[in-house]
Short mmCIF file of C-alpha atoms in Angstrom, two decimals:
data_model
loop_
_atom_site.label_atom_id
_atom_site.label_comp_id
_atom_site.label_asym_id
_atom_site.label_seq_id
_atom_site.Cartn_x
_atom_site.Cartn_y
_atom_site.Cartn_z
CA MET H 23 -89.41 -49.45 49.84
CA ALA H 24 -86.74 -47.48 48.69
CA ALA H 25 -86.60 -46.94 44.66
CA GLU H 26 -83.95 -48.35 42.85
CA VAL H 27 -84.15 -46.52 39.51
CA LEU H 28 -85.16 -42.96 38.35
CA ASP H 29 -87.45 -44.01 35.68
CA GLY H 30 -90.01 -41.83 34.14
CA ASP H 31 -92.80 -42.11 36.61
CA THR H 32 -90.19 -41.49 39.47
CA VAL H 33 -88.89 -38.29 37.52
CA ARG H 34 -92.48 -37.06 36.97
CA ARG H 35 -93.41 -37.31 40.95
CA TRP H 36 -90.03 -35.54 41.63
CA CYS H 37 -90.82 -32.33 39.60
CA ARG H 38 -94.53 -32.22 41.11
CA LEU H 39 -92.71 -32.72 44.74
CA SER H 40 -90.43 -30.04 43.77
CA ALA H 41 -92.98 -27.43 42.88
CA ASP H 42 -95.32 -28.02 45.68
CA ALA H 43 -92.31 -27.46 48.20
CA LEU H 44 -91.25 -24.73 46.82
CA SER H 45 -94.88 -23.46 46.91
CA GLN H 46 -94.30 -23.91 50.16
CA THR H 47 -91.33 -22.26 51.33
CA ARG H 48 -91.07 -19.88 48.64
CA ALA H 49 -91.95 -16.86 50.27
CA ALA H 50 -89.11 -18.14 53.21
CA ILE H 51 -86.33 -18.18 49.77
CA ASP H 52 -87.42 -14.77 48.88
CA ALA H 53 -86.93 -13.57 52.07
CA LEU H 54 -83.00 -14.74 51.84
CA ASN H 55 -82.35 -12.65 48.36
CA VAL H 56 -79.52 -10.65 48.83
CA PHE H 57 -77.56 -11.84 46.18
CA PRO H 58 -77.07 -10.88 43.16
CA VAL H 59 -79.35 -7.92 43.71
CA PRO H 60 -81.85 -8.21 46.62
CA ASP H 61 -84.89 -8.26 44.65
CA ALA H 62 -86.91 -10.94 47.07
CA ASP H 63 -87.75 -13.44 44.24
CA THR H 64 -85.37 -15.95 44.13
CA GLY H 65 -87.83 -18.30 45.73
CA THR H 66 -90.91 -17.43 43.51
CA ASN H 67 -88.28 -17.67 40.58
CA LEU H 68 -87.61 -21.03 41.60
CA HIS H 69 -91.06 -22.03 41.92
CA ILE H 70 -92.16 -20.89 38.57
CA THR H 71 -89.13 -22.80 37.06
CA LEU H 72 -90.21 -26.18 38.51
CA MET H 73 -93.81 -25.96 38.03
CA SER H 74 -92.91 -25.63 34.13
CA ALA H 75 -90.89 -28.83 34.26
CA ALA H 76 -93.18 -30.52 35.93
CA ASP H 77 -96.25 -29.70 33.99
CA ALA H 78 -93.98 -30.38 30.68
CA ALA H 79 -93.43 -33.78 32.36
CA GLU H 80 -96.79 -34.48 33.08
CA SER H 81 -98.04 -33.78 29.41
CA LEU H 82 -96.42 -36.68 28.22
CA PRO H 83 -98.67 -40.06 28.11
CA PRO H 84 -98.93 -42.44 30.74
CA GLY H 85 -96.02 -45.07 30.42
CA ALA H 86 -93.58 -42.85 27.85
CA ALA H 87 -89.86 -44.12 28.34
CA ALA H 88 -88.04 -41.86 30.75
CA ALA H 89 -85.80 -40.38 28.37
CA GLU H 90 -88.83 -38.73 27.11
CA VAL H 91 -89.48 -37.44 30.62
CA TRP H 92 -86.45 -36.34 30.95
CA HIS H 93 -86.07 -34.23 28.00
CA ALA H 94 -89.76 -32.55 28.60
CA ALA H 95 -89.03 -31.60 32.15
CA ALA H 96 -85.90 -30.20 31.26
CA GLN H 97 -87.49 -28.21 28.03
CA GLY H 98 -90.19 -27.14 30.39
CA ALA H 99 -87.80 -25.89 32.87
CA LEU H 100 -85.66 -23.98 30.31
CA LEU H 101 -88.90 -22.57 28.85
CA GLY H 102 -90.10 -21.51 31.98
CA ALA H 103 -86.98 -20.22 34.04
CA CYS H 104 -87.38 -17.05 35.52
CA GLY H 105 -84.23 -14.92 37.16
CA ASN H 106 -80.72 -16.19 37.70
CA SER H 107 -81.70 -18.50 40.43
CA GLY H 108 -83.97 -20.22 38.29
CA ILE H 109 -82.02 -20.43 35.20
CA ILE H 110 -79.40 -22.10 36.54
CA VAL H 111 -81.09 -24.85 38.06
CA SER H 112 -82.74 -25.18 34.83
CA GLN H 113 -79.52 -25.91 33.38
CA LEU H 114 -78.78 -28.36 36.38
CA LEU H 115 -81.67 -30.43 35.53
CA ARG H 116 -80.88 -30.07 32.07
CA GLY H 117 -77.50 -31.55 33.08
CA LEU H 118 -79.33 -34.18 34.96
CA ALA H 119 -81.19 -35.32 31.66
CA ASP H 120 -78.10 -35.50 29.48
CA VAL H 121 -76.80 -38.32 31.47
CA CYS H 122 -79.87 -40.12 32.76
CA ALA H 123 -82.01 -39.95 29.82
CA SER H 124 -79.42 -41.83 27.51
CA GLU H 125 -79.16 -45.37 30.53
CA SER H 126 -81.54 -47.98 29.87
CA ARG H 127 -81.01 -47.96 33.78
CA CYS H 128 -80.79 -45.49 35.84
CA ASP H 129 -79.42 -46.58 39.36
CA GLY H 130 -77.31 -44.75 41.89
CA GLU H 131 -74.30 -44.65 40.02
CA VAL H 132 -75.90 -43.33 36.81
CA VAL H 133 -77.23 -40.47 39.01
CA ALA H 134 -74.12 -40.00 40.90
CA ARG H 135 -72.81 -39.12 37.50
CA ALA H 136 -75.76 -37.56 36.09
CA LEU H 137 -74.92 -34.67 39.48
CA ALA H 138 -71.49 -34.25 38.84
CA HIS H 139 -72.19 -33.28 35.17
CA ALA H 140 -75.21 -30.85 35.72
CA ALA H 141 -73.16 -29.11 38.31
CA ALA H 142 -70.11 -28.63 35.76
CA SER H 143 -72.63 -27.59 32.84
CA ALA H 144 -73.99 -25.08 35.33
CA ARG H 145 -71.01 -23.51 36.14
CA ALA H 146 -70.06 -23.19 32.64
CA ALA H 147 -73.23 -21.50 32.34
CA VAL H 148 -72.33 -18.76 34.81
CA ASN H 149 -69.80 -16.30 32.81
CA ARG H 150 -68.55 -15.09 36.69
CA PRO H 151 -69.38 -18.12 39.15
CA ALA H 152 -69.28 -16.86 42.70
CA GLU H 153 -68.60 -19.19 45.71
CA GLY H 154 -71.40 -19.16 48.23
CA THR H 155 -74.04 -19.60 45.57
CA VAL H 156 -76.33 -22.35 44.20
CA LEU H 157 -73.05 -23.88 42.27
CA THR H 158 -71.15 -24.23 45.27
CA VAL H 159 -73.84 -26.29 47.13
CA ALA H 160 -74.61 -28.19 43.35
CA ASP H 161 -70.99 -29.20 43.47
CA ALA H 162 -70.73 -30.20 47.11
CA ALA H 163 -73.97 -32.48 46.27
CA ALA H 164 -72.41 -34.00 43.24
CA ARG H 165 -69.11 -34.84 45.66
CA ALA H 166 -71.29 -36.58 48.04
CA GLY H 167 -73.55 -38.43 45.69
CA SER H 168 -69.94 -39.60 43.64
CA GLY H 169 -68.06 -40.66 46.95
CA ALA H 170 -71.49 -42.91 48.23
CA ALA H 171 -71.65 -43.98 44.67
CA SER H 172 -68.13 -45.40 44.97
CA GLY H 173 -68.43 -46.66 48.61
CA ALA H 174 -66.10 -44.37 49.86
CA ASN H 175 -68.25 -43.10 52.49
CA ALA H 176 -69.79 -46.63 53.80
CA GLU H 177 -67.57 -48.13 56.63
CA ASP H 178 -69.26 -51.89 55.19
CA GLY H 179 -67.67 -51.42 51.87
CA GLY H 180 -70.05 -49.88 50.00
CA GLN H 181 -73.70 -48.96 49.92
CA ARG H 182 -73.78 -47.88 46.15
CA GLY H 183 -77.85 -47.76 45.91
CA LEU H 184 -79.76 -44.63 44.38
CA ALA H 185 -80.67 -44.33 47.75
CA ALA H 186 -77.71 -43.73 49.27
CA VAL H 187 -76.80 -41.24 46.45
CA VAL H 188 -79.43 -39.19 46.80
CA THR H 189 -79.75 -39.21 50.52
CA ALA H 190 -75.89 -38.54 50.75
CA ALA H 191 -75.99 -35.26 47.77
CA ALA H 192 -78.90 -34.25 50.02
CA ALA H 193 -77.45 -33.73 52.78
CA ALA H 194 -74.04 -32.53 51.69
CA ALA H 195 -75.71 -29.99 50.06
CA ARG H 196 -77.34 -28.93 53.28
CA GLU H 197 -74.13 -28.82 54.93
CA SER H 198 -72.73 -26.70 52.48
CA LEU H 199 -75.73 -23.92 52.48
CA ALA H 200 -74.86 -23.56 55.93
CA ARG H 201 -71.33 -22.81 55.02
CA THR H 202 -72.65 -20.36 52.33
CA THR H 203 -73.00 -17.08 54.59
CA GLU H 204 -68.94 -17.04 55.40
CA GLN H 205 -68.70 -17.29 51.76
CA LEU H 206 -69.87 -14.17 50.54
CA ASP H 207 -69.25 -10.85 52.10
CA VAL H 208 -73.18 -9.28 51.08
CA LEU H 209 -74.71 -12.62 52.37
CA ALA H 210 -72.45 -12.34 55.90
CA ALA H 211 -73.30 -8.60 56.15
CA ARG H 212 -76.65 -9.72 56.58
CA GLY H 213 -76.55 -13.02 58.20
CA VAL H 214 -78.36 -15.19 55.69
CA VAL H 215 -77.49 -18.11 53.49
CA ASP H 216 -77.65 -17.85 50.05
CA ALA H 217 -81.05 -17.82 48.54
CA GLY H 218 -80.60 -19.88 44.91
CA ALA H 219 -78.40 -22.79 47.22
CA ALA H 220 -81.34 -22.94 49.55
CA GLY H 221 -83.67 -23.73 46.88
CA LEU H 222 -81.50 -26.43 45.60
CA CYS H 223 -81.84 -27.93 48.53
CA VAL H 224 -85.19 -28.40 48.80
CA LEU H 225 -84.96 -30.00 45.20
CA LEU H 226 -82.50 -32.41 46.55
CA ASP H 227 -84.47 -33.15 49.72
CA ALA H 228 -87.23 -33.73 47.45
CA LEU H 229 -85.24 -36.22 45.44
CA ALA H 230 -84.58 -37.87 48.65
CA ALA H 231 -87.96 -38.30 49.67
CA VAL H 232 -89.29 -39.61 45.95
CA ILE H 233 -86.61 -42.48 45.99
CA THR H 234 -86.97 -43.52 49.58
CA GLY H 235 -90.23 -43.06 50.15
CA VAL H 236 -89.86 -40.86 53.68
CA ARG H 237 -91.44 -37.90 52.89
CA PRO H 238 -90.37 -35.11 55.60
CA GLU H 239 -93.19 -32.78 57.32
CA VAL H 240 -91.82 -29.89 56.16
CA PHE H 241 -89.20 -28.80 53.48
CA GLU H 242 -86.90 -26.87 55.66
CA VAL H 243 -85.34 -23.14 54.74
CA PRO H 244 -83.15 -21.63 57.36
CA ALA H 245 -84.84 -18.40 58.75
CA ALA H 246 -84.06 -15.04 57.77
CA PRO H 247 -82.81 -13.08 60.60
CA ALA H 248 -85.30 -10.23 61.88
CA VAL H 249 -84.57 -6.78 60.16
CA THR H 250 -81.90 -4.74 62.54
CA ALA H 251 -79.81 -1.73 62.83
CA ARG H 252 -76.80 -3.55 61.69
CA ALA H 253 -78.65 -4.91 58.51
CA HIS H 254 -79.93 -0.91 58.08
CA ALA H 255 -76.25 0.12 58.95
CA ALA H 256 -74.95 -2.73 55.97
CA PRO H 257 -77.54 -2.54 53.19
CA ALA H 258 -77.39 -5.74 50.39
CA ALA H 259 -75.49 -4.67 47.75
CA VAL H 260 -77.48 -3.48 44.80
CA SER H 261 -76.08 -4.35 41.14
CA SER H 262 -74.38 -0.97 39.52
CA TYR H 263 -76.06 -2.00 36.79
CA GLY H 264 -80.04 -0.35 36.56
CA TYR H 265 -81.67 -3.33 34.54
CA GLU H 266 -82.50 -7.11 34.33
CA VAL H 267 -82.65 -8.29 31.08
CA THR H 268 -84.02 -11.93 30.03
CA TYR H 269 -85.19 -13.38 26.70
CA LEU H 270 -85.67 -16.68 25.04
CA LEU H 271 -83.44 -17.14 21.98
CA GLU H 272 -83.37 -19.10 19.13
CA ALA H 273 -80.21 -19.55 17.46
CA PRO H 274 -77.31 -22.12 16.59
CA ALA H 275 -74.40 -22.39 18.98
CA GLU H 276 -71.65 -20.59 17.42
CA PRO H 277 -73.41 -16.82 17.27
CA VAL H 278 -74.57 -17.89 21.05
CA GLY H 279 -70.48 -18.00 21.91
CA LEU H 280 -70.02 -14.35 20.40
CA LEU H 281 -73.28 -13.56 22.37
CA ARG H 282 -71.86 -14.36 25.23
CA GLU H 283 -68.81 -12.26 25.07
CA ARG H 284 -70.72 -9.17 23.74
CA LEU H 285 -72.92 -9.15 26.89
CA ASP H 286 -70.29 -10.08 29.49
CA LEU H 287 -68.77 -6.58 28.27
CA LEU H 288 -71.96 -4.78 28.83
CA GLY H 289 -72.74 -6.25 32.41
CA ASP H 290 -72.80 -8.74 35.27
CA SER H 291 -74.73 -11.62 36.51
CA LEU H 292 -74.75 -13.21 32.48
CA VAL H 293 -75.84 -16.95 32.50
CA ILE H 294 -76.73 -18.54 29.12
CA VAL H 295 -78.30 -21.72 29.24
CA GLY H 296 -79.71 -24.45 26.70
CA GLY H 297 -79.07 -25.97 23.64
CA GLU H 298 -80.46 -27.68 20.35
CA ASP H 299 -81.10 -23.70 19.09
CA LEU H 300 -83.05 -22.80 22.16
CA TRP H 301 -81.40 -20.91 24.94
CA ASN H 302 -82.30 -18.38 28.12
CA VAL H 303 -80.48 -15.65 28.31
CA HIS H 304 -80.18 -13.67 31.60
CA VAL H 305 -78.12 -10.56 32.46
CA HIS H 306 -78.19 -7.36 34.15
CA VAL H 307 -76.74 -4.10 31.85
CA ALA H 308 -76.95 -0.23 31.85
CA ASP H 309 -78.34 -0.14 28.48
CA ALA H 310 -81.23 -2.88 28.18
CA GLY H 311 -81.68 -1.67 24.48
CA ALA H 312 -77.89 -2.98 24.01
CA ALA H 313 -78.55 -6.11 25.39
CA ILE H 314 -81.89 -6.59 22.83
CA GLU H 315 -79.80 -5.58 20.32
CA GLU H 316 -76.95 -8.20 20.56
CA GLY H 317 -79.78 -10.85 20.89
CA LEU H 318 -81.13 -9.73 17.54
CA ARG H 319 -77.67 -9.96 15.66
CA ALA H 320 -77.50 -13.79 17.50
CA GLY H 321 -81.00 -14.83 16.36
CA ARG H 322 -84.50 -14.59 17.21
CA PRO H 323 -85.54 -13.43 20.44
CA ARG H 324 -88.38 -13.68 22.11
CA ARG H 325 -90.03 -13.56 25.66
CA ILE H 326 -88.21 -10.40 26.09
CA THR H 327 -88.32 -9.09 29.68
CA VAL H 328 -86.60 -5.70 31.27
CA THR H 329 -86.88 -4.83 34.69
CA TRP H 330 -85.69 -2.02 36.79
CA LEU H 331 -83.20 -3.62 39.52
CA GLY H 332 -83.69 -0.63 41.57
CA GLY H 333 -87.40 -1.20 41.64
CA SER H 334 -88.45 1.88 40.51
CA GLU H 335 -89.96 1.19 37.26
CA SER H 336 -90.65 -1.56 35.21
CA THR H 337 -90.13 -1.43 31.18
CA GLY H 338 -89.80 -3.19 28.16
CA PRO H 339 -87.69 -3.18 25.09
CA ASP H 340 -88.65 -0.30 22.58
CA GLY H 341 -90.53 1.78 25.13
CA SER H 342 -92.97 -0.80 26.23
CA ASP H 343 -93.98 -0.59 30.16
CA GLY H 344 -93.78 -3.93 31.59
CA CYS H 345 -93.07 -7.59 30.78
CA GLY H 346 -94.92 -9.33 28.19
CA ALA H 347 -96.29 -5.78 26.67
CA ASP H 348 -95.47 -4.35 23.34
CA ARG H 349 -96.36 -1.19 22.75
CA ARG H 350 -97.57 -1.71 19.21
CA ASP H 351 -100.24 -4.07 21.00
CA GLN H 352 -101.59 -1.05 22.93
CA GLU H 353 -102.74 1.43 21.28
CA ARG H 354 -106.30 1.11 22.10
CA THR H 355 -108.68 2.29 25.21
CA GLY H 356 -109.85 0.60 27.83
CA PHE H 357 -108.02 -1.99 30.12
CA ALA H 358 -108.23 -4.08 33.34
CA VAL H 359 -106.17 -3.89 36.23
CA VAL H 360 -105.77 -6.88 38.24
CA ALA H 361 -104.16 -6.25 42.17
CA VAL H 362 -103.11 -8.35 44.86
CA ALA H 363 -103.85 -7.77 48.60
CA ASP H 364 -102.80 -9.16 52.07
CA SER H 365 -105.94 -7.69 53.81
CA ASP H 366 -110.04 -7.09 53.77
CA GLY H 367 -109.03 -3.67 54.03
CA LEU H 368 -106.68 -3.09 51.31
CA ALA H 369 -108.78 -5.17 49.37
CA ALA H 370 -111.66 -3.29 49.66
CA LEU H 371 -109.57 -0.16 48.85
CA LEU H 372 -108.56 -1.29 45.88
CA HIS H 373 -111.97 -2.84 44.18
CA ALA H 374 -113.17 0.63 44.73
CA ALA H 375 -110.57 2.59 42.83
CA GLY H 376 -111.44 0.02 40.17
CA ALA H 377 -109.40 -2.89 40.28
CA ARG H 378 -110.32 -6.56 40.00
CA VAL H 379 -108.78 -8.01 43.45
CA LEU H 380 -107.29 -11.41 43.75
CA ARG H 381 -106.71 -11.83 47.83
CA GLN H 382 -103.73 -12.84 49.10
CA ARG H 383 -104.56 -15.66 51.58
CA ASP H 384 -101.07 -16.49 53.73
CA ALA H 385 -97.33 -15.21 52.92
CA ALA H 386 -96.73 -17.15 50.16
CA GLY H 387 -99.41 -15.05 48.05
CA PRO H 388 -101.72 -16.58 45.27
CA ALA H 389 -100.45 -19.55 43.54
CA MET H 390 -98.76 -18.74 40.02
CA PRO H 391 -102.10 -20.23 38.32
CA ALA H 392 -104.15 -18.22 39.91
CA LEU H 393 -102.67 -15.17 39.28
CA ILE H 394 -102.39 -16.16 35.50
CA GLU H 395 -106.17 -16.96 35.33
CA ALA H 396 -106.92 -13.69 37.21
CA VAL H 397 -105.38 -12.07 34.24
CA ARG H 398 -106.73 -13.60 31.74
CA GLN H 399 -110.29 -13.29 32.75
CA ALA H 400 -109.48 -9.61 32.95
CA GLY H 401 -109.12 -8.78 29.38
CA THR H 402 -106.43 -8.79 26.50
CA HIS H 403 -104.83 -5.45 28.09
CA VAL H 404 -103.69 -5.62 31.82
CA ALA H 405 -101.80 -3.99 34.26
CA VAL H 406 -100.46 -6.19 37.42
CA VAL H 407 -100.09 -3.85 40.31
CA PRO H 408 -97.99 -6.77 43.13
CA ASN H 409 -97.94 -4.59 46.04
CA ALA H 410 -95.07 -6.66 47.59
CA ASP H 411 -91.63 -7.23 45.96
CA ARG H 412 -92.11 -10.94 46.72
CA MET H 413 -95.30 -10.70 44.03
CA ALA H 414 -93.71 -8.79 41.57
CA GLY H 415 -91.58 -11.48 40.55
CA LEU H 416 -94.49 -14.04 40.02
CA ALA H 417 -96.51 -10.68 38.27
CA ARG H 418 -93.53 -10.64 35.90
CA ALA H 419 -93.43 -14.24 35.35
CA ALA H 420 -96.72 -14.14 34.57
CA ALA H 421 -96.54 -11.64 32.09
CA ALA H 422 -94.03 -13.33 30.02
CA ARG H 423 -96.15 -16.20 29.75
CA LEU H 424 -99.06 -14.49 28.89
CA GLY H 425 -97.58 -12.35 25.61
CA ASP H 426 -96.94 -15.57 24.24
CA GLU H 427 -101.15 -15.85 24.23
CA GLY H 428 -101.63 -12.50 22.99
CA ILE H 429 -102.02 -10.74 26.31
CA ALA H 430 -100.13 -7.51 26.76
CA VAL H 431 -99.25 -6.99 30.43
CA SER H 432 -97.73 -4.40 32.37
CA VAL H 433 -96.75 -4.86 35.60
CA ILE H 434 -96.59 -1.58 38.31
CA PRO H 435 -93.95 -1.14 40.32
CA ALA H 436 -95.70 -0.91 43.50
CA ARG H 437 -93.20 -2.67 46.13
CA SER H 438 -95.84 -1.50 49.34
CA PRO H 439 -99.94 -1.43 49.40
CA LEU H 440 -99.78 1.93 49.89
CA GLN H 441 -97.53 2.56 46.15
CA GLY H 442 -100.41 -0.11 44.86
CA VAL H 443 -103.28 2.74 46.20
CA ALA H 444 -101.54 5.67 44.84
CA ALA H 445 -101.46 3.56 41.25
CA LEU H 446 -104.90 3.25 41.49
CA ALA H 447 -105.52 7.08 42.21
CA VAL H 448 -104.18 7.76 38.68
CA HIS H 449 -105.53 5.17 36.84
CA ASP H 450 -108.35 6.60 34.21
CA PRO H 451 -109.26 3.60 31.65
CA GLY H 452 -110.22 5.73 29.06
CA ARG H 453 -106.84 6.60 28.38
CA GLU H 454 -104.49 5.07 26.19
CA PHE H 455 -102.82 1.90 27.50
CA ALA H 456 -99.17 2.43 27.68
CA ALA H 457 -99.59 6.23 28.58
CA ASP H 458 -102.08 5.26 31.69
CA VAL H 459 -99.45 2.67 33.10
CA ALA H 460 -96.77 5.06 32.75
CA ALA H 461 -98.55 7.38 34.95
CA MET H 462 -99.59 4.50 37.52
CA GLY H 463 -95.55 3.63 37.75
CA ARG H 464 -94.58 7.60 38.17
CA ALA H 465 -97.36 7.47 41.09
CA ALA H 466 -96.12 4.21 42.47
CA ALA H 467 -92.17 5.13 42.41
CA GLY H 468 -93.17 8.58 43.55
CA MET H 469 -94.62 7.41 46.93
CA ARG H 470 -92.19 7.11 49.79
CA CYS H 471 -93.59 4.12 51.74
CA GLY H 472 -92.92 2.92 55.66
CA SER H 473 -94.48 0.47 57.98
CA VAL H 474 -94.71 -0.15 61.89
CA VAL H 475 -94.39 -3.74 63.05
CA GLY H 476 -93.55 -5.73 66.51
CA PRO H 477 -93.38 -5.93 69.11
CA ASP H 478 -90.35 -7.91 69.07
CA ALA H 479 -89.34 -10.35 71.73
CA ALA H 480 -88.36 -7.06 74.14
CA GLY H 481 -91.63 -5.69 73.14
CA ARG H 482 -90.12 -2.76 71.04
CA TYR H 483 -91.58 -1.64 67.53
CA ARG H 484 -89.71 -1.13 64.25
CA GLY H 485 -90.52 1.64 62.61
CA LEU H 486 -89.11 0.47 58.60
CA GLU H 487 -88.62 2.65 54.99
CA GLY H 488 -88.87 -0.36 53.53
CA ASP H 489 -87.18 -3.05 54.71
CA GLN H 490 -84.56 -0.59 56.05
CA VAL H 491 -85.04 0.10 59.92
CA ARG H 492 -85.59 3.92 60.38
CA VAL H 493 -86.64 3.91 64.20
CA ILE H 494 -87.03 1.29 67.13
CA ALA H 495 -88.90 2.31 70.13
CA ALA H 496 -90.83 1.37 73.17
CA ALA H 497 -94.02 2.65 72.51
CA GLN H 498 -96.22 1.77 69.02
CA GLY H 499 -97.45 5.32 68.89
CA GLN H 500 -93.83 6.82 69.20
CA ALA H 501 -92.69 4.52 66.36
CA ALA H 502 -95.01 5.64 64.62
CA ILE H 503 -94.72 9.00 64.82
CA THR H 504 -91.13 9.55 64.82
CA LEU H 505 -91.29 7.12 61.31
CA ALA H 506 -93.67 9.43 59.65
CA ASP H 507 -91.42 12.82 60.44
CA VAL H 508 -89.10 10.81 58.65
CA LEU H 509 -90.42 10.08 55.70
CA LEU H 510 -92.27 13.88 55.75
CA SER H 511 -88.65 14.87 55.86
CA GLY H 512 -88.11 14.61 52.04
CA GLY H 513 -90.63 16.66 51.39
CA GLY H 514 -94.16 15.41 50.78
CA GLU H 515 -97.71 16.93 50.41
CA LEU H 516 -100.00 14.16 51.24
CA VAL H 517 -99.67 11.66 53.65
CA THR H 518 -101.68 8.26 53.62
CA LEU H 519 -102.16 6.26 57.02
CA MET H 520 -103.18 2.84 56.80
CA GLU H 521 -104.18 1.35 60.29
CA GLY H 522 -104.58 -2.51 60.39
CA ALA H 523 -103.54 -5.99 62.47
CA GLY H 524 -101.79 -5.43 65.79
CA ALA H 525 -102.87 -1.35 65.85
CA GLU H 526 -103.60 -0.23 68.95
CA PRO H 527 -106.82 1.72 69.24
CA GLY H 528 -106.89 5.42 67.39
CA LEU H 529 -102.89 4.67 66.35
CA ALA H 530 -103.50 6.51 62.42
CA ARG H 531 -105.67 9.52 64.31
CA LEU H 532 -102.55 9.72 66.94
CA VAL H 533 -99.99 9.84 64.31
CA ALA H 534 -102.05 12.37 62.08
CA ASP H 535 -102.81 14.45 65.23
CA GLU H 536 -98.95 15.11 65.87
CA ILE H 537 -97.89 15.39 62.13
CA GLY H 538 -100.60 17.67 61.20
CA PRO H 539 -99.79 20.88 63.18
CA ALA H 540 -95.67 19.77 62.57
CA TRP H 541 -96.71 19.75 58.73
CA PRO H 542 -98.67 22.90 57.97
CA GLY H 543 -100.02 22.69 54.46
CA VAL H 544 -100.08 18.47 54.47
CA GLU H 545 -103.31 16.64 53.73
CA ILE H 546 -103.79 13.72 55.42
CA ALA H 547 -106.28 10.24 54.27
CA CYS H 548 -106.58 7.51 56.93
CA TYR H 549 -107.88 4.15 55.93
CA ASP H 550 -108.56 0.99 58.38
CA GLY H 551 -107.68 -2.74 57.68
CA GLY H 552 -104.03 -3.31 56.89
CA PRO H 553 -101.65 -6.00 57.06
CA ALA H 554 -99.80 -4.33 60.08
CA PRO H 555 -100.38 -1.83 62.71
CA LEU H 556 -99.53 0.93 60.70
CA LEU H 557 -98.87 1.55 56.95
CA ILE H 558 -97.45 5.36 56.06
CA GLY H 559 -97.33 6.69 52.84
CA VAL H 560 -95.85 10.21 51.53
CA GLU H 561 -96.46 11.77 48.14
#
C-alpha cells in the first residue's frame, strides 16, 4: 500500500534507498559531468552526501520522532556534502526538513510545500544560478508537486495524496532533465544532460518508490554518448579559476553574508548552505589562500580542502599536499600508500611497487566505506593513488572525513593507471611524508597518458589522450601506433605500454617495435594485464 504520510521511518528508508541507488548509478552520473567543470565526480559526490544523510538518520534510536529524523538527515547531508552538486542537494534536503519537521502530519500538501521551499532555498544558496542545472529540475519538481497537491492535474477533481505528489514531482523532474541539454551550451556541445540534475532525479525516483511501494528494477540515468571527434572539437569548458576550495564554517549568519560577497568577488561557482552557525562553503578561485583567509575572517573553518581543477595537482591549505593533510602533522618518516586497481595486472604492478591495493571489481569502483577502512588500516599518514577521475572525488571525500580522525591523507593526482605507476616509481617510504607526496604528485602530473579502446559498432578503434579522441582507425595496431606517435610528439624519455583486456596478441610488442626505431633514445617498458586493450604513458 502507498504511504499516506512521510514519517520518520519512511524518511530513513528514503535516505538509505537514495544512497544505495546512487551507489549503483554514480559511475553513469560521473560520466555526464561537464558543468561547472568536467571533473567526473558528481555522482560520487552525491553518493557520499546521501550516505552521510542516511547514516545520520539511522544513528537515531528506533521510534525517534519524525522531526528528529529530518533534522539528523539534513545535518548529516550538510556535514558530508561533497562538491557543488552535493552541497546543493544537501540544501534541498534541509529545505524539505524545514517544512516537514514542523508538521505533525507530513502528507501530500505538506510535501508539496516542502518541495517548493527546498527549491527556493537551494536557488538562494547559489550566488549565480544557471538554468539547465539541478536548480532548474528542482523547480520543475516543485511546480508539479504543487499542481498535484491542488488537484490541478487530476481530471477527477483532485488526487492530492502523498503518492500523487511525489510521483508527479519525479515525473516532471525527468522531463525537465531531458531539456537541460539545450539549456546550457556546454551540455549541448557534449550531448549530455546535467549530471547534478540526473542525480536529483534518482533521489526523487527513490522517494516515489518508498512512498508507493513500487521499486524500479534499475534507477535510470541517461547514458553519456561515446566519445567522438565532435567531443574533441568541442571540449568541455573548464573554470577560469584554478582551484576548488571547500570548508565547513562555524560562524553566525551575519558574517556569512559578508563572506558570500567577498568570495563572489574572488571566484565563481559559489555555494554556501547551512544555518544555525554551521555552513558548508564551496567556491572556485584563482587564489585558494585568499578564499581560506576570508573564511577565517568570518569564523572557524575546518575540513578545508583545496583541489586543482586542472587535475594536475591537489594541495591543501598552508602548503599541505592533499585533502585533510596538514603539513604540521607530516613531520615524520614512513607512511603507507593505498592504490585503487581495476585489473589484476595493474593490481600486481602496484603491489610490487609498495602499495596496499584496493581492488575495483566494477565500473563504479570500491564503495566509500571500503576505501575509508583501507586507509584506516594503512596508518596515520597515507597517500591515496586513485588512478581514475571517478575515484579522485571519492578519495578526496575520504580524506576530509579521515582528517577529523587525525589521519593525514594526501590524494595523488593520478588520473590514469599508468600515472599511478609513475607515482609509485618515485615513492620512498623513508622520506618525509610531504616531500614524498610532492614527488609522487610531480611524477603523476609529468606523464602524458593515452589508451586504445574499441571496437565501436562500425569496427573502428579509438586512440584517446585522456578523454579526447586523437585518432580513429580500422585496425587496433594502427590506432595504437599513431596514438603513441602523438603522445611522443611532445617529447619524452620513457614509454610505458600496458596491454590488457581486448588486445590483439602482441599489441604492445608491435607498438614497441614501431616506435623504437622512429624515436631513438626512448626507453620502452611493457606490461600485461591492463584494463583496456592498450594503455600508453610517456614521461
